[in-house]
Short mmCIF file of C-alpha atoms in Angstrom, two decimals:
data_model
loop_
_atom_site.label_atom_id
_atom_site.label_comp_id
_atom_site.label_asym_id
_atom_site.label_seq_id
_atom_site.Cartn_x
_atom_site.Cartn_y
_atom_site.Cartn_z
CA ASP O 1 24.40 -3.52 15.08
CA ALA O 2 22.66 -2.44 18.26
CA GLY O 3 21.93 1.02 16.93
CA VAL O 4 22.80 4.24 18.71
CA ILE O 5 23.14 3.67 22.43
CA GLN O 6 22.51 6.35 25.01
CA SER O 7 22.89 6.31 28.75
CA PRO O 8 21.37 6.92 31.14
CA ARG O 9 17.80 6.66 29.84
CA HIS O 10 16.51 8.79 32.69
CA GLU O 11 18.34 11.26 34.88
CA VAL O 12 16.91 13.25 37.77
CA THR O 13 19.20 15.73 39.42
CA GLU O 14 19.11 18.87 41.49
CA MET O 15 19.85 22.34 40.25
CA GLY O 16 23.55 23.09 40.33
CA GLN O 17 24.69 19.51 39.85
CA GLU O 18 26.80 18.32 36.96
CA VAL O 19 25.11 16.06 34.45
CA THR O 20 26.87 13.86 31.91
CA LEU O 21 25.01 12.20 29.07
CA ARG O 22 26.67 9.47 27.03
CA CYS O 23 26.34 8.23 23.48
CA LYS O 24 27.77 5.38 21.44
CA PRO O 25 27.14 5.88 17.71
CA ILE O 26 26.65 3.15 15.16
CA SER O 27 29.98 1.61 14.25
CA GLY O 28 31.41 3.11 11.06
CA HIS O 29 29.35 6.28 11.18
CA ASP O 30 31.43 9.42 10.78
CA TYR O 31 28.90 11.99 11.97
CA LEU O 32 27.45 12.38 15.44
CA PHE O 33 24.72 14.82 16.42
CA TRP O 34 23.33 15.94 19.77
CA TYR O 35 19.76 17.24 19.90
CA ARG O 36 17.47 18.54 22.60
CA GLN O 37 13.70 18.11 22.46
CA THR O 38 11.19 20.13 24.48
CA MET O 39 7.51 20.82 24.03
CA MET O 40 8.11 24.53 23.67
CA ARG O 41 11.07 24.52 21.27
CA GLY O 42 10.71 21.21 19.48
CA LEU O 43 13.86 19.46 18.28
CA GLU O 44 17.01 21.59 18.41
CA LEU O 45 20.44 20.68 17.11
CA LEU O 46 23.02 21.43 19.78
CA ILE O 47 26.29 20.32 18.18
CA TYR O 48 27.62 17.88 15.63
CA PHE O 49 30.92 16.13 15.05
CA ASN O 50 32.62 14.78 11.95
CA ASN O 51 35.36 12.23 12.53
CA ASN O 52 35.41 13.15 16.22
CA VAL O 53 35.94 16.87 15.49
CA PRO O 54 33.24 19.39 16.51
CA ILE O 55 32.03 21.12 13.37
CA ASP O 56 29.21 23.35 14.51
CA ASP O 57 28.37 24.10 18.13
CA SER O 58 26.26 27.17 17.46
CA GLY O 59 23.23 25.45 18.93
CA MET O 60 24.80 24.95 22.33
CA PRO O 61 22.70 27.22 24.51
CA GLU O 62 25.30 28.41 26.99
CA ASP O 63 28.79 27.87 28.30
CA ARG O 64 27.29 25.52 30.82
CA PHE O 65 26.97 23.00 28.00
CA SER O 66 29.97 21.18 26.60
CA ALA O 67 30.39 18.15 24.36
CA LYS O 68 33.32 15.91 23.57
CA MET O 69 34.05 13.01 21.30
CA PRO O 70 37.33 11.44 22.40
CA ASN O 71 37.06 8.59 19.90
CA ALA O 72 34.83 7.27 17.14
CA SER O 73 32.70 5.19 19.46
CA PHE O 74 31.93 7.55 22.32
CA SER O 75 30.63 11.05 22.95
CA THR O 76 29.52 12.96 26.02
CA LEU O 77 27.32 15.98 26.58
CA LYS O 78 27.93 17.68 29.89
CA ILE O 79 25.89 20.33 31.67
CA GLN O 80 27.58 22.10 34.55
CA PRO O 81 25.87 23.52 36.51
CA SER O 82 22.45 22.22 35.56
CA GLU O 83 19.31 24.37 35.79
CA PRO O 84 15.59 23.46 35.77
CA ARG O 85 15.22 24.92 32.26
CA ASP O 86 17.64 22.26 31.01
CA SER O 87 14.96 19.64 31.61
CA ALA O 88 14.34 17.99 28.25
CA VAL O 89 14.93 14.83 26.26
CA TYR O 90 18.40 14.74 24.78
CA PHE O 91 18.97 12.66 21.67
CA CYS O 92 22.13 11.48 20.05
CA ALA O 93 22.12 10.53 16.36
CA SER O 94 24.73 9.28 13.93
CA SER O 95 25.03 9.07 10.17
CA ASP O 96 27.31 7.67 7.52
CA ARG O 97 29.69 9.76 5.47
CA VAL O 98 28.20 9.14 2.04
CA TRP O 99 25.98 12.19 1.97
CA GLY O 100 27.62 13.96 4.85
CA THR O 101 25.29 15.94 6.99
CA THR O 102 22.39 15.19 4.69
CA ASP O 103 22.61 11.44 5.09
CA THR O 104 20.00 9.52 7.01
CA GLN O 105 20.44 10.01 10.74
CA TYR O 106 19.83 7.17 13.17
CA PHE O 107 18.63 8.28 16.56
CA GLY O 108 19.21 6.80 19.97
CA PRO O 109 16.36 6.29 22.44
CA GLY O 110 17.14 9.54 24.23
CA THR O 111 17.93 10.59 27.79
CA ARG O 112 15.09 12.20 29.70
CA LEU O 113 16.68 14.79 31.99
CA THR O 114 14.80 16.33 34.88
CA VAL O 115 16.49 19.08 36.87
CA LEU O 116 14.71 19.89 40.12
CA ALA F 1 18.19 30.61 6.19
CA GLN F 2 16.49 27.32 5.55
CA SER F 3 13.29 26.40 7.33
CA VAL F 4 10.65 23.71 7.46
CA ALA F 5 6.99 24.30 8.23
CA GLN F 6 4.48 21.73 9.35
CA PRO F 7 1.27 23.75 9.42
CA GLU F 8 -0.78 21.27 11.42
CA ASP F 9 0.00 20.45 15.04
CA GLN F 10 -2.51 17.61 14.99
CA VAL F 11 -4.09 15.45 12.30
CA ASN F 12 -6.96 13.10 13.06
CA VAL F 13 -8.01 10.39 10.65
CA ALA F 14 -10.23 7.33 10.82
CA GLU F 15 -8.63 3.93 10.44
CA GLY F 16 -8.71 2.79 6.84
CA ASN F 17 -8.91 6.32 5.44
CA PRO F 18 -6.07 7.96 3.55
CA LEU F 19 -3.84 10.26 5.52
CA THR F 20 -1.76 13.30 4.62
CA VAL F 21 0.72 15.12 6.82
CA LYS F 22 1.82 18.40 5.30
CA CYS F 23 5.29 19.88 5.03
CA THR F 24 6.68 22.89 3.20
CA TYR F 25 10.29 23.91 3.06
CA SER F 26 12.50 26.86 2.29
CA VAL F 27 15.98 25.91 1.14
CA SER F 28 18.49 27.62 -1.09
CA GLY F 29 19.55 25.31 -3.86
CA ASN F 30 18.42 21.73 -4.26
CA PRO F 31 16.63 20.40 -1.19
CA TYR F 32 17.27 17.14 0.60
CA LEU F 33 14.04 16.17 2.33
CA PHE F 34 13.26 13.62 5.03
CA TRP F 35 10.39 12.26 7.08
CA TYR F 36 10.90 10.78 10.51
CA VAL F 37 8.43 9.24 12.96
CA GLN F 38 8.62 9.27 16.74
CA TYR F 39 6.65 6.84 18.87
CA PRO F 40 6.15 7.59 22.59
CA ASN F 41 9.35 7.42 24.63
CA ARG F 42 11.41 6.52 21.58
CA GLY F 43 13.92 8.23 19.35
CA LEU F 44 13.11 9.39 15.84
CA GLN F 45 12.97 6.69 13.18
CA PHE F 46 13.72 7.30 9.52
CA LEU F 47 10.75 6.82 7.16
CA LEU F 48 11.87 8.08 3.78
CA LYS F 49 13.94 10.67 1.97
CA TYR F 50 14.11 12.59 -1.28
CA ILE F 51 17.53 13.38 -2.68
CA THR F 52 17.00 13.43 -6.40
CA GLY F 53 15.05 11.59 -9.08
CA ASP F 54 11.43 10.48 -8.97
CA ASN F 55 9.19 12.98 -7.21
CA LEU F 56 7.23 10.19 -5.52
CA VAL F 57 9.26 8.54 -2.81
CA LYS F 58 8.21 5.31 -1.13
CA GLY F 59 9.30 4.50 2.38
CA SER F 60 8.74 2.26 5.35
CA TYR F 61 5.38 0.98 6.63
CA GLY F 62 3.53 1.88 3.41
CA PHE F 63 4.25 5.61 3.62
CA GLU F 64 5.12 7.73 0.63
CA ALA F 65 5.83 11.38 0.01
CA GLU F 66 5.61 13.58 -3.03
CA PHE F 67 8.18 16.23 -3.77
CA ASN F 68 6.62 19.29 -5.41
CA LYS F 69 9.23 21.84 -6.36
CA SER F 70 6.83 24.55 -7.51
CA GLN F 71 4.91 24.42 -4.24
CA THR F 72 8.03 23.72 -2.15
CA SER F 73 6.15 20.91 -0.47
CA PHE F 74 6.93 17.37 0.62
CA HIS F 75 3.69 15.96 2.01
CA LEU F 76 3.63 12.55 3.65
CA LYS F 77 0.85 10.21 2.60
CA LYS F 78 -0.52 6.75 3.19
CA PRO F 79 -3.49 5.22 1.34
CA SER F 80 -5.00 3.47 4.36
CA ALA F 81 -4.22 4.53 7.92
CA LEU F 82 -3.67 2.11 10.78
CA VAL F 83 -4.17 2.77 14.48
CA SER F 84 -0.50 1.83 14.90
CA ASP F 85 0.45 4.79 12.69
CA SER F 86 -0.48 7.14 15.53
CA ALA F 87 2.72 8.98 16.40
CA LEU F 88 4.60 12.25 16.03
CA TYR F 89 5.87 12.93 12.51
CA PHE F 90 8.76 15.22 11.64
CA CYS F 91 9.71 16.68 8.30
CA ALA F 92 13.33 17.78 7.83
CA SER F 93 15.36 19.45 5.13
CA SER F 94 18.90 20.32 4.22
CA SER F 95 20.54 22.25 1.40
CA GLY F 96 23.51 19.89 1.32
CA ASN F 97 26.52 20.04 3.59
CA THR F 98 24.36 21.66 6.23
CA PRO F 99 22.70 19.93 9.15
CA LEU F 100 19.10 18.89 8.89
CA VAL F 101 16.51 21.43 9.98
CA PHE F 102 13.45 19.79 11.52
CA GLY F 103 9.88 21.01 11.57
CA LYS F 104 8.02 21.23 14.87
CA GLY F 105 6.25 17.94 14.27
CA THR F 106 2.67 16.87 13.58
CA ARG F 107 0.87 14.52 15.89
CA LEU F 108 -1.12 11.96 13.94
CA SER F 109 -4.01 10.26 15.67
CA VAL F 110 -5.69 7.36 13.87
CA ILE F 111 -9.06 6.51 15.36
CA ALA F 112 -10.47 3.00 15.18
#
């Protein structure tokens, strides 16, 4: 398996623009997680899905953020409109169902977002 | 609420010396504990985990961690550090059926 795939790897956009980040989890994994990493706040869980259903989105910072998982092999995280403070590295991770949310998570390489 | 503390932002160690990266946790019930490593411009990679059983857990790249329930600690160790071990290390915990909570990370620098 190729592991968790994220695209794009780098995104530079201007304030006010819509940004869409994409993730393909490892095949057969039932859980998908979106994280944000910044120097100030460290690694923050934004939202996670189980079998394509959002379970906990309490980490989503504002209504400007939304996430979807239309099928088992694809998820998007959208920011609209984007702001400079959204600049961060966004990670997607997936895990198997054996131990549920406590199972080992496999992380993608991340998307480095810069909002000017 | 559960939490994970990594008291050291930075750990420096000479190559060949033993290394320890500290982690303490606060979890209600039985803890599930993890260590991850992040190399520059990469995602987090799983190193090892404690679910139940032996308090000494062995993981990838020669790392191990010891679960200490009385001290609520899960320190990461390696007998002999390599320059290539230099990276950012994250401890994480869960109480089961809850998402992992990550510490802020400890930057390990191994000096040749």
